[in-house]
């Protein structure tokens, strides 16, 4: 009896910042892997082992990798082949509230949060309604691709006209609602009503600020880019109806009041990085969706005991909240079904009477066809359910399976690979290739070898006797299946990238300060890993479908006294960085590295030497790294792509001003006014368009 009122008042205090929420660390990720599959034993001479791995067997493997498709990929790059790999002058670190690029380059902003793109085209204003937000660019830009307007190939076609498609990862409610002015709210807090409810139009605005934007953009004669009105401009949000496809479609685990047959759901959330399919569609990846949901089943009356003790593993292993959802959407004052569903507690006599299974309809890779504005996005369940950072494809080969990779960004989680059962045929390829295939999880051995372990029902012990009754159960519980087969626990896998020259796969491992000295292994070699590293591997025999690989570390990020490049040298003033996150190869094999030092430590203590978050260019052959761009205050740099001619680059700036404390916000002391540079406009996430003043290839 005490509980209902006590809970409500606790929610108010959590959401307004007076109490810590369970596991909540703003944009950061909760640790949910408490499984006992081994991290490797303590390594006697860690430093020696790291050198052996860096210098190990991979060099041999790489020289033999230039086979058919790889060589063809290189031939298509003839225009860029004559230009230098890294021809720009590196820039220093920066704490300024600006974008800095090398001499000879120009950076301009495009598509900031709130820019109208369709419908009534409402201009950006703090007073925009929830419906207004539904036809404006969303908040907190992340992964992104430029689709040439011809709509035939994701990398060929116009370099002056196309559809810019981007993710909106999460929101900063205090910058969204006029009522927040003067309240002591930090970056994750929300304005609440006195009765513990939320204003339903604020909830609508927040849901509509999530998802994906499809925006036609065109280069003008003066070289600048502008948004075009176009029938394909579209917002996909946290409310857009979606199909569930693949082995989980129709499973009991995804049956809800909204979809009693388990075939559909509403919305996509926390869309971090992305993927680009060979058949010209966009994949958006659901990352930290779990805490948007709450399951208060067996809510304890005191702080004793485990509040998740009555959660099913498909909630518990992912970090579904036990007190209140991330933004308290389930507390919307109109009680609408689309908001109530964020409460995944057991309320009815059967799963089709409530939303206990709603969280199971999130954690997927979602396919969107940007050229078909009326198409329904599809959740492709064969790619597994976890905190998907992004998904990156090997260059497709006619008649061979398609192969893609995806990381699970949380501490001690895993890296996965998907191989389709059906062969790729350019003329007919479509999303069905993502519905039928094998999901593998990576095991990195300390000797520089690695194995892909299949997560197929009936194989590797994934049987009913061990808790996996069918493939749908394996996929909904991908993390549990990966635990079971003994995958390697990584330091937060973020973006991946595939070298177009040789098919080598690179992944950022952004940091993991929870790793202890007893838990280090060769691929995650540092305890209390504050700086992160980049791992890369070559599939056995240069065959992307192989079940073994050879790996090494491309770089150990960090300051000069704790970093290491491929050459064995440390990073220096031109190249120090920490917390690698975004990663992308351009067609000329430049590797672009973007950083996401958490706003909780940015520009403080040992992190001060790195300045604001940045982007660097790297040469995959020599390991040379140069700083190319620094961003404004409080943000992370993310999302990177060029036009096919590589003469325009688009990157995203996410969450400028996120380092403003709750007290500073209450006092109106906002430390970033980027990009508007106007004291009456809050900082806004935005795209940055980079061109070279001589019209040349970016980075050359
Ligand atoms: Fe959304 Fe792991 O960054
Ligand atoms: Ca990221
Ligand atoms: Ca990150």
XYZ file of C-alpha atoms and ligand atoms in Angstrom:
705
model
C 0.000 0.000 0.000
C 2.832 2.360 0.828
C 4.355 1.559 -2.446
C 2.416 3.343 -5.120
C 2.794 6.802 -3.564
C 6.375 6.202 -2.445
C 7.346 5.011 -5.886
C 5.843 8.052 -7.541
C 7.745 10.444 -5.326
C 10.912 8.441 -5.867
C 10.403 8.656 -9.651
C 10.114 12.423 -9.426
C 13.361 12.644 -7.506
C 15.195 10.273 -9.870
C 14.006 11.932 -13.044
C 14.722 15.394 -11.702
C 18.174 14.332 -10.617
C 17.898 14.322 -6.824
C 18.321 10.534 -6.601
C 20.532 8.255 -8.704
C 18.644 5.782 -10.865
C 19.684 2.144 -10.917
C 22.632 1.656 -13.284
C 22.032 4.969 -15.047
C 25.101 6.760 -16.338
C 23.622 9.200 -18.854
C 24.718 8.359 -22.378
C 26.946 5.621 -21.040
C 26.218 1.965 -20.863
C 25.299 -0.161 -17.852
C 27.264 -3.326 -17.201
C 24.866 -6.226 -17.463
C 27.268 -9.090 -18.122
C 27.653 -10.889 -14.827
C 28.214 -14.234 -16.561
C 31.107 -16.418 -15.525
C 32.491 -17.388 -18.902
C 36.192 -16.725 -18.603
C 38.052 -13.562 -19.201
C 41.590 -14.792 -19.655
C 43.972 -15.454 -16.835
C 46.308 -12.796 -15.613
C 49.114 -12.319 -18.079
C 52.598 -12.495 -16.664
C 54.254 -10.110 -19.039
C 51.433 -8.124 -20.526
C 53.646 -5.664 -22.304
C 55.655 -8.374 -24.051
C 52.516 -10.143 -25.133
C 51.026 -6.950 -26.523
C 54.118 -6.431 -28.674
C 53.976 -9.992 -29.899
C 50.393 -9.517 -30.931
C 51.040 -6.200 -32.622
C 53.965 -7.634 -34.551
C 52.458 -11.087 -34.874
C 51.288 -13.288 -37.649
C 48.897 -10.783 -39.194
C 51.455 -9.129 -41.461
C 51.868 -12.415 -43.289
C 48.149 -12.898 -43.591
C 47.630 -9.434 -45.007
C 50.129 -9.740 -47.822
C 48.227 -12.714 -49.195
C 44.865 -10.996 -49.047
C 44.789 -9.056 -52.311
C 42.547 -11.383 -54.248
C 39.809 -10.793 -56.816
C 37.170 -8.588 -55.222
C 39.694 -6.620 -53.242
C 41.694 -5.768 -56.336
C 38.520 -4.789 -58.157
C 37.657 -2.480 -55.296
C 41.037 -0.820 -55.601
C 40.668 -0.372 -59.373
C 37.471 1.570 -58.927
C 39.408 4.091 -56.881
C 41.685 5.255 -59.684
C 40.646 8.908 -59.286
C 41.789 8.955 -55.712
C 44.771 6.647 -56.109
C 47.111 9.421 -57.202
C 46.379 11.559 -54.123
C 48.239 11.154 -50.827
C 46.700 9.021 -48.095
C 47.064 11.740 -45.445
C 47.904 15.061 -47.089
C 46.572 17.507 -44.497
C 48.432 19.318 -41.732
C 47.359 17.937 -38.347
C 45.626 20.391 -36.011
C 46.106 20.777 -32.237
C 43.619 19.697 -29.591
C 40.997 22.346 -28.755
C 38.677 23.394 -25.965
C 36.968 26.059 -28.068
C 33.243 26.104 -28.843
C 33.950 25.718 -32.548
C 34.667 23.222 -35.297
C 38.355 23.326 -36.242
C 39.662 21.765 -39.471
C 43.095 21.883 -41.165
C 44.256 24.838 -43.239
C 42.667 24.706 -46.671
C 39.377 23.190 -45.465
C 35.979 24.755 -44.731
C 33.318 23.421 -42.330
C 29.670 24.538 -42.414
C 26.644 23.257 -40.510
C 23.555 21.621 -42.023
C 20.404 19.942 -40.697
C 20.574 20.969 -37.024
C 18.070 19.459 -34.578
C 14.663 21.064 -35.209
C 15.210 21.930 -38.893
C 11.835 21.412 -40.627
C 11.913 18.828 -43.437
C 8.290 17.970 -44.266
C 4.618 18.589 -43.546
C 3.835 22.116 -42.346
C 7.581 22.846 -42.141
C 7.400 24.408 -38.640
C 10.470 26.537 -37.925
C 12.669 25.496 -34.994
C 11.586 27.009 -31.677
C 11.810 26.011 -28.030
C 8.010 26.105 -28.151
C 7.700 23.463 -30.887
C 5.035 20.876 -30.044
C 5.369 17.120 -30.125
C 3.700 17.087 -33.538
C 6.103 19.773 -34.824
C 9.053 17.603 -33.806
C 7.570 14.793 -35.893
C 8.293 16.740 -39.113
C 11.638 18.214 -38.030
C 15.153 16.769 -37.878
C 15.548 14.769 -34.648
C 17.983 15.358 -31.791
C 21.438 13.907 -31.055
C 22.617 13.002 -34.556
C 24.677 9.821 -34.891
C 25.421 7.316 -37.703
C 24.686 8.604 -41.209
C 24.926 7.827 -44.928
C 24.648 9.905 -48.126
C 22.585 8.066 -50.771
C 23.164 9.460 -54.289
C 19.814 10.645 -55.624
C 19.683 8.115 -58.481
C 18.844 5.489 -55.851
C 20.711 2.641 -57.522
C 23.893 2.171 -55.515
C 24.879 3.438 -52.060
C 28.351 4.513 -53.207
C 27.866 5.515 -56.859
C 25.937 8.339 -58.461
C 25.537 12.050 -57.858
C 27.963 13.805 -55.545
C 25.805 16.964 -55.513
C 22.310 15.651 -54.825
C 21.148 12.884 -52.530
C 19.292 11.656 -49.477
C 21.114 12.222 -46.200
C 19.878 9.542 -43.789
C 20.865 9.823 -40.135
C 20.188 8.366 -36.716
C 19.086 10.332 -33.651
C 20.456 8.456 -30.699
C 18.875 10.050 -27.645
C 17.693 13.393 -26.280
C 18.519 16.082 -23.768
C 15.072 17.005 -22.386
C 16.182 20.186 -20.583
C 17.001 21.755 -23.969
C 13.612 20.682 -25.430
C 10.985 22.179 -23.126
C 10.490 25.802 -22.130
C 9.184 24.704 -18.712
C 12.670 23.372 -17.921
C 14.137 26.881 -17.747
C 15.372 27.609 -14.225
C 15.095 23.982 -13.059
C 18.196 22.181 -11.794
C 18.265 19.498 -14.509
C 21.319 17.676 -15.786
C 21.697 16.183 -19.256
C 19.594 13.114 -18.450
C 16.866 14.627 -16.264
C 13.317 15.490 -17.338
C 10.785 18.073 -16.162
C 8.117 16.379 -14.019
C 4.702 17.459 -12.797
C 4.078 17.668 -9.050
C 1.937 14.507 -9.080
C 4.778 12.454 -10.551
C 3.373 12.359 -14.064
C 4.812 13.735 -17.278
C 3.099 16.135 -19.692
C 2.043 13.880 -22.556
C 2.990 16.347 -25.304
C 6.518 16.491 -23.875
C 6.625 12.703 -24.075
C 5.427 12.858 -27.700
C 8.098 15.449 -28.517
C 10.794 13.273 -26.947
C 9.685 10.143 -28.828
C 9.524 12.111 -32.073
C 13.050 13.474 -31.507
C 14.350 9.870 -31.593
C 14.682 7.640 -34.648
C 15.914 8.450 -38.133
C 15.712 11.416 -40.541
C 15.662 11.085 -44.319
C 16.456 14.473 -45.866
C 17.094 15.395 -49.481
C 20.062 17.736 -49.709
C 21.574 19.383 -52.769
C 24.761 21.309 -53.402
C 24.195 24.846 -54.626
C 26.272 26.633 -57.249
C 28.241 28.439 -54.534
C 29.320 25.066 -53.114
C 27.071 25.150 -50.031
C 24.494 22.433 -49.338
C 20.786 23.029 -48.672
C 17.808 20.952 -47.561
C 15.295 20.390 -50.383
C 11.581 19.820 -49.989
C 11.001 16.323 -51.299
C 8.373 13.612 -51.037
C 11.027 11.252 -49.699
C 11.841 13.476 -46.717
C 10.682 11.457 -43.755
C 10.900 11.052 -40.010
C 10.938 7.598 -38.521
C 10.487 7.895 -34.761
C 9.948 6.034 -31.522
C 6.335 5.630 -32.621
C 6.561 4.497 -36.285
C 4.946 1.077 -36.924
C 7.525 -1.609 -37.728
C 7.451 -5.216 -38.927
C 9.252 -7.948 -37.025
C 10.996 -10.250 -39.479
C 13.258 -13.283 -39.341
C 13.254 -16.198 -36.877
C 11.690 -14.212 -34.002
C 8.612 -13.161 -36.020
C 5.545 -14.688 -34.386
C 7.465 -15.995 -31.366
C 5.673 -16.024 -28.025
C 8.479 -13.762 -26.761
C 7.294 -10.796 -28.887
C 3.514 -11.149 -28.521
C 2.045 -8.012 -26.967
C -1.261 -6.246 -26.501
C -0.407 -4.214 -29.631
C 0.609 -7.245 -31.682
C -0.976 -10.416 -30.275
C 0.544 -12.464 -33.104
C 4.049 -11.112 -32.506
C 4.626 -9.639 -35.955
C 4.929 -5.897 -35.337
C 5.879 -3.192 -32.866
C 6.079 0.592 -32.637
C 9.238 2.622 -33.046
C 12.977 2.384 -32.943
C 15.042 3.885 -30.107
C 18.596 4.852 -29.231
C 19.713 4.532 -32.822
C 23.453 4.750 -32.575
C 25.494 3.794 -35.609
C 24.092 2.413 -38.831
C 24.752 0.120 -41.727
C 24.519 0.433 -45.494
C 23.282 -2.641 -47.329
C 24.652 -3.574 -50.771
C 21.054 -3.245 -52.055
C 20.890 0.482 -51.201
C 18.875 0.441 -47.985
C 19.758 1.843 -44.551
C 20.143 -0.134 -41.342
C 19.638 1.634 -38.027
C 20.904 -0.048 -34.879
C 19.151 -0.047 -31.505
C 21.801 0.431 -28.826
C 20.904 1.513 -25.270
C 17.169 0.844 -25.546
C 16.852 -1.288 -22.406
C 16.549 1.461 -19.813
C 13.721 3.146 -21.715
C 11.609 0.311 -20.277
C 10.792 -0.474 -16.664
C 9.766 -3.726 -15.033
C 8.703 -3.214 -11.417
C 7.660 -6.820 -10.844
C 8.727 -7.669 -7.304
C 9.866 -4.115 -6.633
C 11.595 -4.413 -3.250
C 10.330 -2.369 -0.334
C 13.839 -1.605 0.766
C 17.276 -1.473 -0.804
C 17.860 -5.076 0.298
C 18.151 -7.780 -2.289
C 18.328 -7.816 -6.075
C 15.654 -5.601 -7.659
C 15.958 -7.570 -10.911
C 15.341 -10.891 -9.189
C 11.939 -11.359 -10.764
C 12.859 -10.087 -14.220
C 13.109 -12.640 -17.039
C 16.606 -12.965 -18.533
C 15.510 -11.131 -21.663
C 15.032 -8.052 -19.432
C 17.681 -8.618 -16.784
C 20.599 -9.468 -19.071
C 20.006 -6.190 -20.950
C 19.423 -3.792 -18.067
C 15.686 -3.025 -18.199
C 15.065 -0.551 -15.367
C 13.556 -1.586 -12.068
C 12.417 1.824 -10.813
C 11.435 4.152 -13.654
C 12.080 4.325 -17.391
C 14.957 6.464 -18.664
C 12.671 9.427 -19.435
C 9.576 8.305 -17.519
C 7.492 8.004 -20.692
C 5.276 5.398 -18.997
C 4.171 8.217 -16.659
C 2.564 10.329 -19.435
C -0.493 12.064 -18.011
C -2.877 10.991 -20.784
C -2.210 7.287 -20.152
C -2.063 6.591 -23.895
C -1.219 3.055 -24.917
C 1.849 4.115 -26.919
C 3.356 5.555 -23.714
C 2.053 3.038 -21.157
C 3.850 0.285 -23.104
C 7.182 1.450 -21.685
C 6.049 -0.176 -18.434
C 6.921 -3.828 -19.056
C 5.641 -5.009 -15.679
C 3.198 -7.899 -15.546
C -0.289 -6.414 -15.404
C -2.622 -8.843 -17.177
C -3.282 -12.556 -17.057
C -1.465 -13.175 -20.343
C 1.326 -11.530 -22.392
C -1.152 -10.327 -25.004
C -2.926 -8.279 -22.348
C 0.072 -6.123 -21.364
C 3.567 -5.049 -22.443
C 5.804 -7.482 -20.571
C 7.234 -8.465 -23.976
C 7.598 -4.940 -25.372
C 11.346 -4.741 -24.523
C 11.837 -7.924 -26.577
C 10.766 -6.001 -29.665
C 13.817 -3.722 -29.227
C 17.550 -4.412 -29.474
C 17.453 -5.232 -33.170
C 18.861 -3.967 -36.456
C 16.104 -2.156 -38.390
C 16.031 -1.890 -42.195
C 14.675 1.275 -43.836
C 14.333 1.924 -47.573
C 14.943 5.671 -47.862
C 13.710 5.747 -51.455
C 10.277 4.316 -50.531
C 8.801 6.828 -48.096
C 5.707 4.732 -47.443
C 7.602 1.529 -46.710
C 7.377 -0.028 -43.253
C 10.730 -0.382 -41.456
C 11.644 -3.999 -40.693
C 13.357 -5.351 -37.576
C 15.764 -8.028 -38.841
C 15.951 -10.436 -35.917
C 18.442 -12.911 -37.406
C 21.194 -10.370 -36.623
C 20.631 -10.846 -32.899
C 19.383 -8.779 -29.989
C 21.842 -6.722 -27.992
C 23.082 -3.123 -27.674
C 23.833 -2.897 -31.398
C 26.292 -0.114 -32.040
C 26.312 -0.421 -35.826
C 26.626 -2.970 -38.620
C 29.278 -3.066 -41.340
C 29.356 -5.201 -44.486
C 32.093 -6.963 -46.374
C 32.108 -5.992 -50.072
C 29.505 -8.360 -51.572
C 30.618 -10.970 -54.080
C 28.192 -12.277 -56.704
C 27.050 -15.779 -55.817
C 28.595 -15.735 -52.314
C 26.847 -15.178 -48.950
C 26.709 -11.639 -47.618
C 28.728 -11.059 -44.438
C 28.360 -8.292 -41.870
C 29.620 -7.522 -38.359
C 28.053 -5.835 -35.327
C 29.376 -4.940 -31.879
C 27.476 -4.996 -28.581
C 28.500 -1.777 -26.849
C 28.505 -2.438 -23.141
C 31.308 -3.399 -20.818
C 32.382 -7.040 -21.260
C 30.082 -7.654 -24.224
C 30.848 -9.253 -27.576
C 31.489 -8.838 -31.312
C 29.251 -10.720 -33.763
C 29.281 -11.746 -37.427
C 26.329 -12.683 -39.616
C 26.605 -14.873 -42.729
C 23.557 -15.268 -44.977
C 22.442 -18.726 -46.033
C 21.456 -17.507 -49.482
C 23.981 -16.136 -52.001
C 24.137 -12.486 -52.995
C 22.826 -11.738 -56.495
C 23.140 -8.083 -57.366
C 20.062 -8.083 -59.585
C 17.699 -9.432 -56.933
C 19.350 -8.847 -53.518
C 17.064 -7.536 -50.785
C 16.485 -7.589 -47.047
C 15.433 -11.236 -47.037
C 19.181 -11.997 -47.033
C 19.129 -10.686 -43.446
C 16.324 -13.048 -42.368
C 18.044 -16.355 -42.974
C 21.630 -16.944 -41.905
C 24.017 -17.805 -39.106
C 24.948 -15.426 -36.311
C 28.433 -16.036 -34.889
C 30.163 -14.563 -31.849
C 33.894 -13.901 -31.616
C 36.466 -15.592 -29.420
C 39.846 -13.841 -29.491
C 42.707 -16.123 -28.457
C 45.787 -14.673 -26.822
C 48.053 -16.004 -29.587
C 46.511 -13.712 -32.221
C 44.111 -16.302 -33.598
C 40.359 -16.181 -33.261
C 37.234 -18.240 -33.795
C 33.676 -17.551 -34.804
C 31.255 -19.629 -32.734
C 27.830 -20.237 -34.301
C 24.747 -19.268 -32.301
C 22.471 -21.769 -34.000
C 19.817 -23.639 -32.075
C 20.957 -27.228 -31.586
C 24.667 -26.426 -32.012
C 27.368 -25.682 -29.451
C 25.065 -26.685 -26.612
C 22.304 -24.206 -27.483
C 19.579 -26.750 -26.768
C 16.353 -26.935 -24.802
C 18.185 -28.714 -21.996
C 20.396 -25.650 -21.652
C 17.551 -23.129 -21.844
C 17.267 -22.472 -25.576
C 14.142 -24.143 -26.951
C 14.374 -22.771 -30.495
C 16.216 -20.194 -32.611
C 13.871 -17.389 -31.503
C 14.940 -17.993 -27.898
C 18.585 -17.971 -28.933
C 18.161 -14.652 -30.733
C 16.025 -12.827 -28.138
C 18.651 -13.931 -25.610
C 21.684 -13.393 -27.843
C 23.834 -12.253 -24.913
C 22.957 -15.345 -22.868
C 23.726 -17.586 -25.843
C 27.092 -15.854 -26.343
C 27.852 -16.245 -22.623
C 27.045 -19.930 -22.900
C 29.435 -20.620 -25.767
C 32.329 -18.768 -24.117
C 32.793 -15.667 -26.277
C 35.486 -13.096 -25.396
C 34.349 -10.218 -23.197
C 35.460 -6.998 -24.858
C 36.122 -3.399 -23.788
C 32.865 -1.997 -25.223
C 32.795 -2.710 -28.984
C 31.667 0.397 -30.879
C 31.858 1.004 -34.653
C 33.377 -1.379 -37.173
C 34.858 -0.660 -40.608
C 36.003 -2.881 -43.466
C 39.162 -1.955 -45.396
C 38.020 -1.786 -49.046
C 41.515 -2.783 -50.131
C 41.921 -6.088 -48.350
C 38.751 -6.949 -46.431
C 40.387 -6.515 -43.016
C 37.835 -5.634 -40.339
C 38.537 -2.938 -37.732
C 36.561 -2.358 -34.522
C 36.889 0.346 -31.889
C 36.922 -0.815 -28.258
C 36.180 2.474 -26.617
C 37.159 1.942 -22.936
C 36.357 -0.194 -19.910
C 37.352 1.158 -16.532
C 35.797 -1.876 -14.832
C 38.333 -4.334 -16.250
C 40.645 -5.494 -13.501
C 44.267 -6.668 -13.711
C 42.992 -10.243 -13.335
C 40.658 -9.786 -16.310
C 43.071 -8.502 -18.941
C 43.744 -10.566 -22.042
C 45.753 -9.930 -25.190
C 42.966 -8.133 -27.081
C 41.828 -6.135 -24.024
C 45.309 -5.681 -22.539
C 44.887 -2.814 -20.074
C 43.185 -2.876 -16.680
C 41.156 0.238 -15.810
C 41.116 0.912 -19.569
C 40.381 4.617 -19.815
C 41.705 5.224 -23.323
C 40.471 2.367 -25.538
C 42.030 0.530 -28.502
C 41.293 -0.490 -32.086
C 41.425 -4.190 -32.980
C 41.504 -5.545 -36.536
C 41.351 -8.993 -38.046
C 41.683 -10.886 -41.320
C 39.358 -13.785 -42.005
C 41.128 -17.107 -42.676
C 42.055 -17.456 -46.324
C 40.622 -13.989 -46.943
C 37.229 -15.684 -46.988
C 34.656 -13.573 -45.129
C 32.607 -16.687 -44.320
C 35.551 -18.395 -42.570
C 35.103 -19.542 -38.989
C 38.594 -18.497 -37.897
C 40.654 -15.323 -38.184
C 43.944 -13.657 -37.266
C 43.849 -10.431 -35.273
C 46.132 -7.693 -34.017
C 45.784 -4.301 -32.333
C 45.960 -1.363 -34.752
C 46.449 1.202 -31.999
C 46.326 1.517 -28.244
C 44.820 4.979 -27.761
C 45.873 7.290 -24.953
C 48.368 9.956 -23.956
C 51.982 9.936 -25.079
C 53.090 7.851 -22.086
C 50.427 5.155 -22.507
C 49.696 4.612 -26.200
C 51.133 2.637 -29.082
C 50.826 2.826 -32.845
C 51.418 0.049 -35.362
C 55.037 1.213 -35.663
C 55.585 0.633 -31.954
C 55.865 4.380 -31.358
C 53.511 6.256 -29.071
C 50.951 8.815 -30.192
C 52.116 12.446 -30.016
C 50.738 15.998 -30.014
C 49.405 15.496 -33.536
C 47.585 12.304 -32.736
C 46.762 11.671 -29.071
C 43.157 10.659 -28.586
C 41.006 8.614 -26.216
C 37.721 6.706 -26.393
C 37.620 5.801 -30.107
C 34.006 5.302 -31.205
C 33.057 6.210 -34.816
C 35.128 4.433 -37.467
C 34.903 4.505 -41.273
C 37.011 3.699 -44.313
C 36.665 6.006 -47.286
C 37.069 4.552 -50.791
C 40.769 5.513 -50.800
C 41.361 3.415 -47.654
C 41.716 6.366 -45.286
C 40.547 5.219 -41.875
C 38.597 7.944 -40.042
C 38.523 7.644 -36.240
C 36.076 9.642 -34.097
C 36.181 10.025 -30.329
C 33.560 9.987 -27.583
C 35.184 10.843 -24.284
C 32.284 10.789 -21.831
C 30.934 14.180 -20.770
C 31.480 13.078 -17.153
C 35.291 13.268 -17.611
C 35.781 15.421 -20.725
C 38.377 18.178 -20.215
C 39.011 17.146 -16.613
C 42.051 15.522 -14.976
C 44.055 13.261 -17.258
C 41.437 13.705 -19.985
C 42.116 17.452 -20.287
C 45.079 16.840 -22.599
C 42.743 15.455 -25.293
C 40.520 18.553 -25.365
C 37.084 18.344 -26.918
C 36.105 15.231 -28.873
C 37.796 14.981 -32.263
C 38.264 13.104 -35.531
C 41.552 11.751 -36.886
C 42.657 10.225 -40.170
C 44.790 7.068 -40.257
C 46.804 5.119 -42.801
C 45.990 1.400 -42.401
C 49.295 0.324 -43.963
C 51.700 2.437 -41.902
C 49.555 3.085 -38.851
C 50.206 6.848 -39.107
C 47.477 8.926 -37.427
C 46.796 12.680 -37.763
C 44.183 14.871 -36.081
C 41.798 16.303 -38.705
C 38.957 17.939 -36.772
C 38.038 19.100 -33.279
C 34.481 19.809 -32.155
C 32.713 22.297 -29.860
C 32.151 22.050 -26.097
C 30.458 19.071 -24.482
C 29.860 17.014 -27.645
C 31.038 13.834 -29.317
C 32.009 13.583 -32.980
C 30.144 10.791 -34.774
C 28.780 9.775 -38.167
C 31.056 10.167 -41.185
C 30.595 9.673 -44.913
C 31.623 11.398 -48.138
C 29.952 11.890 -51.460
C 31.078 9.330 -54.074
C 33.688 11.784 -55.446
C 35.063 12.207 -51.879
C 34.967 15.994 -52.270
C 32.276 16.615 -49.651
C 32.416 14.985 -46.220
C 29.531 14.908 -43.729
C 30.114 14.342 -40.007
C 27.790 14.755 -37.019
C 28.231 16.686 -33.798
C 26.162 15.127 -31.005
C 25.149 16.673 -27.663
C 27.024 20.023 -27.589
C 26.533 21.586 -24.162
C 26.020 18.232 -22.413
C 28.690 19.142 -19.838
C 26.505 21.908 -18.365
C 25.791 20.857 -14.761
C 22.302 20.906 -13.262
C 23.118 24.009 -11.213
C 24.631 25.796 -14.195
C 21.527 24.965 -16.234
C 19.292 26.370 -13.501
C 21.371 29.551 -13.519
C 21.238 29.824 -17.297
C 24.991 29.286 -17.609
C 25.126 27.339 -20.877
C 28.720 26.624 -21.937
C 28.051 25.947 -25.624
C 25.991 27.962 -28.078
C 27.074 25.867 -31.046
C 26.127 26.002 -33.878
C 23.867 29.071 -33.815
C 26.260 31.147 -31.663
C 23.192 32.973 -30.360
C 22.691 33.495 -26.593
C 18.947 32.890 -26.935
C 19.287 29.517 -28.710
C 20.352 26.347 -26.901
C 23.169 24.210 -28.333
C 21.938 21.831 -31.036
C 23.282 18.641 -32.533
C 23.962 19.195 -36.227
C 25.652 17.828 -39.322
C 28.907 19.466 -40.437
C 29.738 19.656 -44.143
C 33.468 19.711 -44.881
C 34.958 20.735 -48.204
C 38.492 21.391 -49.366
C 38.964 24.929 -50.601
C 40.699 23.716 -53.765
C 37.834 21.307 -54.438
C 40.034 18.292 -53.733
C 39.492 14.926 -52.107
C 38.931 15.186 -48.343
C 42.016 14.082 -46.445
C 44.329 14.073 -49.454
Fe 25.932 5.051 -29.029
Fe 28.145 3.074 -28.149
O 27.689 4.687 -28.712
Ca 28.848 5.532 -30.492
Ca 30.615 5.972 -27.196
